[in-house]
Tab-separated table of C-alpha atoms in Angstrom:
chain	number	residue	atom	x	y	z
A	14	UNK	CA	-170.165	-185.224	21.800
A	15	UNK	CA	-169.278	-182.979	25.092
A	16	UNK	CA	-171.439	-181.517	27.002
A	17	UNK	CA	-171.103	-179.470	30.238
A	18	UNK	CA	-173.776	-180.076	33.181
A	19	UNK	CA	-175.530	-176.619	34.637
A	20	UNK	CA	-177.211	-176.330	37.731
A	21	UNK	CA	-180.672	-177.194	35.788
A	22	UNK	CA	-179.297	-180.696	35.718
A	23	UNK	CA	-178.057	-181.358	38.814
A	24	UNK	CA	-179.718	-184.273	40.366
A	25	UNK	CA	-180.839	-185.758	37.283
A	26	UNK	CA	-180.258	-189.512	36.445
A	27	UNK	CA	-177.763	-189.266	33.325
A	28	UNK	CA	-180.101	-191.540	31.225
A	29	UNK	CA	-183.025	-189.460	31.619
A	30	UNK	CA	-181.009	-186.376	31.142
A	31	UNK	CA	-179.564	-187.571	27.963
A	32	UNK	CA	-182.372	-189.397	26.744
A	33	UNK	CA	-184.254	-186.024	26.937
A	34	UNK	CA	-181.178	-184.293	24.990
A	35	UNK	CA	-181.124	-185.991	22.415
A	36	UNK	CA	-184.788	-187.287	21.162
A	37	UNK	CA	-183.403	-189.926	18.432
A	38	UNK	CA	-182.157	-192.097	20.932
A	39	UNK	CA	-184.454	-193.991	23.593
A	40	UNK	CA	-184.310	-194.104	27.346
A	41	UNK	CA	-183.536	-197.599	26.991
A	42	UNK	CA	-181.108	-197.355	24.103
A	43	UNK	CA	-179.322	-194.782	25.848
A	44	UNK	CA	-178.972	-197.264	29.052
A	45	UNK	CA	-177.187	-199.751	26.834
A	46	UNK	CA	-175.225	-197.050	24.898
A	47	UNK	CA	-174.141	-196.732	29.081
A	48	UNK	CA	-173.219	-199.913	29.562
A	49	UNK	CA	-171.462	-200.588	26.581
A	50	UNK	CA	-169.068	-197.728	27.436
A	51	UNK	CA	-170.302	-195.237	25.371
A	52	UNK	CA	-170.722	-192.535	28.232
A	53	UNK	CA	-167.859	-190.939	30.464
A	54	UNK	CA	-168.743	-188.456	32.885
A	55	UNK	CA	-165.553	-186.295	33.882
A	56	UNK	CA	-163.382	-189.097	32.182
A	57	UNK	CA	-164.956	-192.261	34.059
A	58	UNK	CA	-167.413	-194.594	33.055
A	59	UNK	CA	-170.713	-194.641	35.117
A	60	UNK	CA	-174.440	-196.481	35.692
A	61	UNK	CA	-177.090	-195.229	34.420
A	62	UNK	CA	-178.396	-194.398	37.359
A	63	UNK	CA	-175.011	-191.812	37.936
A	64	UNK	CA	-176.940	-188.276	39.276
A	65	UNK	CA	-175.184	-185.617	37.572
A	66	UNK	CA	-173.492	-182.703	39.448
A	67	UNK	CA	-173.570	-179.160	38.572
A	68	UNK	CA	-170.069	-178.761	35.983
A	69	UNK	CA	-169.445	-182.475	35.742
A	70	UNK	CA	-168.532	-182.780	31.462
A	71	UNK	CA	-170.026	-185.850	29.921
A	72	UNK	CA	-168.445	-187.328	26.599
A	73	UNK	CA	-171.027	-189.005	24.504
A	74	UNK	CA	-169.640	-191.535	21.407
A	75	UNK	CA	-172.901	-193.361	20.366
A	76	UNK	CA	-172.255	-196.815	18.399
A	77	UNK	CA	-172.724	-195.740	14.492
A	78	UNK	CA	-175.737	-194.717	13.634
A	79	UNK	CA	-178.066	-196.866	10.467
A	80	UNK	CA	-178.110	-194.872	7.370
A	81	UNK	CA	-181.276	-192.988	6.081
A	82	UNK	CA	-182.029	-194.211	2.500
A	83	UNK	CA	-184.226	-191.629	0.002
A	84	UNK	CA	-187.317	-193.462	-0.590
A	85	UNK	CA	-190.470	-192.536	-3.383
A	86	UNK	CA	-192.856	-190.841	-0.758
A	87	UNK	CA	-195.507	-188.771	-1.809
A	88	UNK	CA	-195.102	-185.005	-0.377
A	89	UNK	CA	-197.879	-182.735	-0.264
A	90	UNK	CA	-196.055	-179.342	-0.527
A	91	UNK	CA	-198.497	-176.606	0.670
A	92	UNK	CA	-195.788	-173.791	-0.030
A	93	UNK	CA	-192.247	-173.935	-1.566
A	94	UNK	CA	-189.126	-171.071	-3.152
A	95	UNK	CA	-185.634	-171.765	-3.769
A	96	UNK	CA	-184.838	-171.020	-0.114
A	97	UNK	CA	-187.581	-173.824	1.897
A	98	UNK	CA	-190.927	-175.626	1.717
A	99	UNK	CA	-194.054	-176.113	3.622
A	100	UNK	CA	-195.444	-179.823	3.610
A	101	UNK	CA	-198.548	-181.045	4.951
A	102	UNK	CA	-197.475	-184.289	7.229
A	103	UNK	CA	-199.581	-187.203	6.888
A	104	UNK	CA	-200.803	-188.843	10.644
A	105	UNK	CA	-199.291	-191.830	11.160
A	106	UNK	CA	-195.529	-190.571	10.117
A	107	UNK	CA	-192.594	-189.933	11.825
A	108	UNK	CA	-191.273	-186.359	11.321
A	109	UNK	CA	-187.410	-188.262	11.109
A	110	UNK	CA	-186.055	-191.449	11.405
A	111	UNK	CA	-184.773	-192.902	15.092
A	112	UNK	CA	-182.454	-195.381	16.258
A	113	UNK	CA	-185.006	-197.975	15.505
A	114	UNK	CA	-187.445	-197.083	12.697
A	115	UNK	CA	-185.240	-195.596	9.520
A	116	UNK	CA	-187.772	-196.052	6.935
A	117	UNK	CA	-191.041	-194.500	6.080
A	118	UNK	CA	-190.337	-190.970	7.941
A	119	UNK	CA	-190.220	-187.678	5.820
A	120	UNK	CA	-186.949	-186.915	5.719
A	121	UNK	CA	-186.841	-190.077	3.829
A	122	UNK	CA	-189.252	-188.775	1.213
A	123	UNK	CA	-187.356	-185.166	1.452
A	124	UNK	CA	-184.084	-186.990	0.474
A	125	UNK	CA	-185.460	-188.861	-2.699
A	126	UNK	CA	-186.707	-185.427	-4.135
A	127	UNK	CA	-184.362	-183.008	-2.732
A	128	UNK	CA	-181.107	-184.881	-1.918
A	129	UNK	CA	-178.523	-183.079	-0.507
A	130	UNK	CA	-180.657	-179.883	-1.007
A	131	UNK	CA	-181.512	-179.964	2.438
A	132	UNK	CA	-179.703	-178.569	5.735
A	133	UNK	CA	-177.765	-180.919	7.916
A	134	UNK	CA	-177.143	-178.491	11.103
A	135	UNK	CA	-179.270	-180.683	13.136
A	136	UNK	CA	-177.399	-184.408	11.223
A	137	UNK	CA	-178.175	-186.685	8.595
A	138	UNK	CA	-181.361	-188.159	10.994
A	139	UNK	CA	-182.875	-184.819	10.561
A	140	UNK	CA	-181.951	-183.017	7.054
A	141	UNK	CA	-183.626	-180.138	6.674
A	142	UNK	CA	-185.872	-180.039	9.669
A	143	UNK	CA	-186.371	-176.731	11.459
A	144	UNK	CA	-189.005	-178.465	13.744
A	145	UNK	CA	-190.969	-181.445	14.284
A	146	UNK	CA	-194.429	-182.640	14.372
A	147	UNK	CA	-195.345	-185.757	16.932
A	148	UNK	CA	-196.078	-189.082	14.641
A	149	UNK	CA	-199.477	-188.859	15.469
A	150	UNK	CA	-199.882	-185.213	14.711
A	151	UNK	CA	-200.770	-183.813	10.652
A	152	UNK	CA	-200.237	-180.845	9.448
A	153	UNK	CA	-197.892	-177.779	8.407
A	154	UNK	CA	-193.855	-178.414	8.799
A	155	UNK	CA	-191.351	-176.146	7.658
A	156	UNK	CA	-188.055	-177.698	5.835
A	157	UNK	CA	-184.748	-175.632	4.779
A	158	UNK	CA	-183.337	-176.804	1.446
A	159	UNK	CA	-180.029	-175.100	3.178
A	160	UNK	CA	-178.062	-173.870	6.101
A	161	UNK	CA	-178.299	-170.343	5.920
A	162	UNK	CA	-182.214	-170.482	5.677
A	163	UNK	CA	-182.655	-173.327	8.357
A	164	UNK	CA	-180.367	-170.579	11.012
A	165	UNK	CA	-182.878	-167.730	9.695
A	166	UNK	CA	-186.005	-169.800	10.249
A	167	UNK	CA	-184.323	-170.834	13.740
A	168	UNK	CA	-183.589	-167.310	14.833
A	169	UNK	CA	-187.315	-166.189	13.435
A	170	UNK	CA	-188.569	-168.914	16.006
A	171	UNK	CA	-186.834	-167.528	19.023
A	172	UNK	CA	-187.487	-164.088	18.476
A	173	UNK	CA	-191.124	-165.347	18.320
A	174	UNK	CA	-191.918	-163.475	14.857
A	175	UNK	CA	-193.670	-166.842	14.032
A	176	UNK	CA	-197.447	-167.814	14.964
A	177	UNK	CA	-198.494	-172.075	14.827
A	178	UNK	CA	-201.907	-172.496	15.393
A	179	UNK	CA	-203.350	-176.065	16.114
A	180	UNK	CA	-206.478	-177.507	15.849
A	181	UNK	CA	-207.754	-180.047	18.477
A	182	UNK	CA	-210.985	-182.244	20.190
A	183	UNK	CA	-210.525	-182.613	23.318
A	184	UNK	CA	-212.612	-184.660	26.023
A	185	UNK	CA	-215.525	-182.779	27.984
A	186	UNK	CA	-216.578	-179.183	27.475
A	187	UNK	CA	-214.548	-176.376	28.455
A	188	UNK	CA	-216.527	-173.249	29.975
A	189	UNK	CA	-213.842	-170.033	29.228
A	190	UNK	CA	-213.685	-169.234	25.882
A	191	UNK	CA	-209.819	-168.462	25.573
A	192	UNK	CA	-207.129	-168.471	28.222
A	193	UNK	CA	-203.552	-169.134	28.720
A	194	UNK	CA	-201.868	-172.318	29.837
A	195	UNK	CA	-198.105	-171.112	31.296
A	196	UNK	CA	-197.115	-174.521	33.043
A	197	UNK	CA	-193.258	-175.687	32.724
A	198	UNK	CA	-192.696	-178.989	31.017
A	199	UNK	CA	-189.820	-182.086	31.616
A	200	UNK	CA	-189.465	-185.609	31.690
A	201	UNK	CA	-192.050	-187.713	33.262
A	202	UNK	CA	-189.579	-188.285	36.182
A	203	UNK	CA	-192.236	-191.605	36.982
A	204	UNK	CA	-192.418	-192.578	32.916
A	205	UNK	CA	-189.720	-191.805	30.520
A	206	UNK	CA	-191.950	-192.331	27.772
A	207	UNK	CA	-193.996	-189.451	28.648
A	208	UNK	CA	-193.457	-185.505	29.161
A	209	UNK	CA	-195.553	-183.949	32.510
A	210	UNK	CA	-195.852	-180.637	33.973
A	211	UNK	CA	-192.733	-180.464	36.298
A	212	UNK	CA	-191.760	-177.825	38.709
A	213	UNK	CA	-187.928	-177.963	37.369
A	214	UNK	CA	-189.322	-178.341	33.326
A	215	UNK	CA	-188.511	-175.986	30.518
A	216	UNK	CA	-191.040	-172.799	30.519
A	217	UNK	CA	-193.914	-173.543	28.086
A	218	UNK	CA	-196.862	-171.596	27.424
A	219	UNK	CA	-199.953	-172.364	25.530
A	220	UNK	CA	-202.912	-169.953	24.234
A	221	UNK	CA	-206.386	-171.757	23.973
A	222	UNK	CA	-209.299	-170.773	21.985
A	223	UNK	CA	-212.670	-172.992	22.381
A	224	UNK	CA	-214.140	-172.937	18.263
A	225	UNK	CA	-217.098	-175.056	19.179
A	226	UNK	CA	-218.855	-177.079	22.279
A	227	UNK	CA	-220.134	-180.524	21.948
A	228	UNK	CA	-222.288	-182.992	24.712
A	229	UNK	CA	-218.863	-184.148	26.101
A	230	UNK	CA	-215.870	-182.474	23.888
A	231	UNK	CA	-214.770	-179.258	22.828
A	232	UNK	CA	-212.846	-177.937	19.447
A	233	UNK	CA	-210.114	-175.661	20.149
A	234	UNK	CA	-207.614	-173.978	18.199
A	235	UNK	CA	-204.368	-173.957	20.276
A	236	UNK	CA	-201.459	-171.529	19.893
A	237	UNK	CA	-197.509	-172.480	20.546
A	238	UNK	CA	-195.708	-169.646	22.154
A	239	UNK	CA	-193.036	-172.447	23.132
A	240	UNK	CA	-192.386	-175.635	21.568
A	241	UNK	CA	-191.817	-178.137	23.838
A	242	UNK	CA	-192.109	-181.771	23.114
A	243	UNK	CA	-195.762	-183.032	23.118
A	244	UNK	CA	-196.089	-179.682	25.044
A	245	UNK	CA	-200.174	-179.132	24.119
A	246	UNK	CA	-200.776	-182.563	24.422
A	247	UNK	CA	-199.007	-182.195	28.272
A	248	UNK	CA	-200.808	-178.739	29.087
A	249	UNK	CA	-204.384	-180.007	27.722
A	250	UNK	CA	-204.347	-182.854	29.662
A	251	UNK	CA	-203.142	-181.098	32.902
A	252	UNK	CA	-206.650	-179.013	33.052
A	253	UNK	CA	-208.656	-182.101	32.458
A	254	UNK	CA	-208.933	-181.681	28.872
A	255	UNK	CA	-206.860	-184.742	27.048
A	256	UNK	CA	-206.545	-184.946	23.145
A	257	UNK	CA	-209.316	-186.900	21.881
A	258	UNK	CA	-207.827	-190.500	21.291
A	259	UNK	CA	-204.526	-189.331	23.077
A	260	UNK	CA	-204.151	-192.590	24.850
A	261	UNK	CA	-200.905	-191.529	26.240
A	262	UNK	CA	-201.699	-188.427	27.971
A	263	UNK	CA	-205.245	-189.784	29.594
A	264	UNK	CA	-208.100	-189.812	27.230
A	265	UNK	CA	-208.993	-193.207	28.098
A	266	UNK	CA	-212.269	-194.859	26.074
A	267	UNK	CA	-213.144	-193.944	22.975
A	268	UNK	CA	-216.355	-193.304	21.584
A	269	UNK	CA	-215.702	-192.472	17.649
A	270	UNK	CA	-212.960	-194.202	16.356
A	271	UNK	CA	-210.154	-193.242	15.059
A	272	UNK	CA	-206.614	-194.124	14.758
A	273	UNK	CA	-204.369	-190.953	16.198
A	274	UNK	CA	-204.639	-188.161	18.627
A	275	UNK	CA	-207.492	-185.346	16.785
A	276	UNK	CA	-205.123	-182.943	16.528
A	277	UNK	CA	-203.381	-181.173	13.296
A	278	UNK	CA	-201.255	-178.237	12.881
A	279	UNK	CA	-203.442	-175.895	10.936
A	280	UNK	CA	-202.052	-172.513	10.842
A	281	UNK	CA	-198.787	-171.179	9.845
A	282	UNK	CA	-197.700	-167.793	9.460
A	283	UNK	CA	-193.620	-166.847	9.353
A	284	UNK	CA	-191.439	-164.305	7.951
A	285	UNK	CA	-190.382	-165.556	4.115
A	286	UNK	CA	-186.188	-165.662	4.320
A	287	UNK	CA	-184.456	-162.893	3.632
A	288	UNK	CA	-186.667	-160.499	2.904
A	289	UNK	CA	-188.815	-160.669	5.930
A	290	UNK	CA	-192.100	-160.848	4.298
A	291	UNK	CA	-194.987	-162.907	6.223
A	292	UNK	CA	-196.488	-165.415	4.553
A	293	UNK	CA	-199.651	-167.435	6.464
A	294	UNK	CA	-200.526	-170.925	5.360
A	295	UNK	CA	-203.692	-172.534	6.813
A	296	UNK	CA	-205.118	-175.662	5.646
A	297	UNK	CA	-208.764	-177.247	5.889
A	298	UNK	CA	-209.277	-180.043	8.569
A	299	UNK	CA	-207.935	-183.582	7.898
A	300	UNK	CA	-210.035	-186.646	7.383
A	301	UNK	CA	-209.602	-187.775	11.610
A	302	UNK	CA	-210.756	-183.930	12.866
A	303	UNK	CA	-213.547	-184.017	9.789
A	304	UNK	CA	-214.910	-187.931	11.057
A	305	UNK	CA	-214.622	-186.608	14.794
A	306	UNK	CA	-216.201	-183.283	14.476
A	307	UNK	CA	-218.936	-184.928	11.759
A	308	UNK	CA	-219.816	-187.775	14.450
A	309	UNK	CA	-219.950	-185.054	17.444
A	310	UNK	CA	-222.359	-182.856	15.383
A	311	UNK	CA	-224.180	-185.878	14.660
């Protein structure tokens, strides 16, 4: 892999910079992948700690890669045609295998029932993935079953003809009934681990609806006009508002418990390929937002 720094880079460590370009790898496997020689930067070998410069060109050969088996996985398929599908992702499940976890994730499942019917423009680690869910996230996820479709649904995405709505608790109530969230988002620069608003961060904007007002929590019904990573978890917890049970974004002690973040991707609505037509999906509540909501109302 080559890639070509521009000025949005410049200053920024090369692990964190490819760590943050490429998601399957972590900021600690990419350090080694460093120090084993797997990086160059303009033909030369450098730390991890090398701050790149505005048209330096990195080469990138990571050591080979596990292999992704098929395995029997139950799929609930909300929608499906010849061209994609719509699946309902469990909590608990990684969206696509990593470096270190190759089992158990749904493109795992989507290989043992669809094979090689499924689009490899983003690799083998992601077949047929147009987008991703966080582990700890259910909900509605859109697969290609080929190239041409996965470009379409790509392109649909950018020319924002698509709406994802999300549902979400989140700690203490909030007093405006809907408003806007336009903060840009980037690497922690003090946690790798995490995403934060950052000044030099990609542009993300959020639209929040409150549904319902509890003692101390809110439902709200969030819509993606960006997709950054973790990017309503980031923006929620910037105004004081942190996923309930998001320990990783502030929500701190819990009072109902429950094992993930209460929040789900509910709502889908996007333009069938090739014929344009808009189909919306929406699903009911899972069993963490039902126990939640039923122990607020409680």
């Amino acid at each position: 892999m080559k890639l070509v720094i521009d000025d949005l880079t410049v200053q920024t460590r090369i692990d964190s910079y490819l760590a943050d370009y490429m998601q399957d790898f972590s900021r600690s496997k990419i350090q080694n992948e460093i120090k084993n020689g797997a990086v160059f930067v303009n033909s030369k070998q450098v730390k991890p700690s090398y701050l790149l410069k505005e048209g330096d060109v990195v080469e990138f050969t990571p050591s080979k890669p596990p292999e992704i088996l098929p395995e029997n996985i139950p799929l609930n398929i909300v929608w499906e045609d010849e061209n994609m599908l719509v699946v309902n992702k469990p909590s608990g499940m990684l969206t696509h295998p990593t470096t270190t976890e190759v089992s158990g994730t749904l493109v795992n499942a989507l290989l043992y029932k669809y094979g090689e019917n499924l689009s490899d423009l983003n690799g083998d680690f992601r077949r047929g993935i147009v987008h991703r869910l966080d582990r700890n996230t259910s909900g509605l996820l859109m697969i290609a079953k080929n190239n041409k479709t996965h470009e379409y649904l790509v392109e649909a995405m950018k020319a924002h003809k698509m709406t994802k709505k999300y549902l979400a608790v989140v700690k203490g109530v909030i007093s405006e009934d809907e408003f806007t969230i336009d903060k840009p988002i980037g690497r922690n620069p003090s946690n790798p681990l995490k995403m934060g608003v950052v000044e030099s961060g990609k542009d993300a904007v959020s639209i929040v609806k409150v549904l319902e007002r509890f003692e101390d929590a809110t439902l709200v019904e969030v819509q993606l006009i960006t997709g950054r990573t973790h990017q309503i978890r980031v923006h929620l917890s910037s105004i004081g508002h942190p996923v309930y049970n998001d320990t990783l974004y502030g929500f701190g002690k819990m009072k109902i418990k429950t094992e993930e973040q209460v929040l789900e991707a509910y709502k889908l609505t996007f333009p069938k390929p090739f014929d344009g037509e808009l189909i919306t999906l929406e699903i009911e509540p899972d069993e963490k937002v039902n126990k939640v909501l039923k122990a607020l109302k409680n």
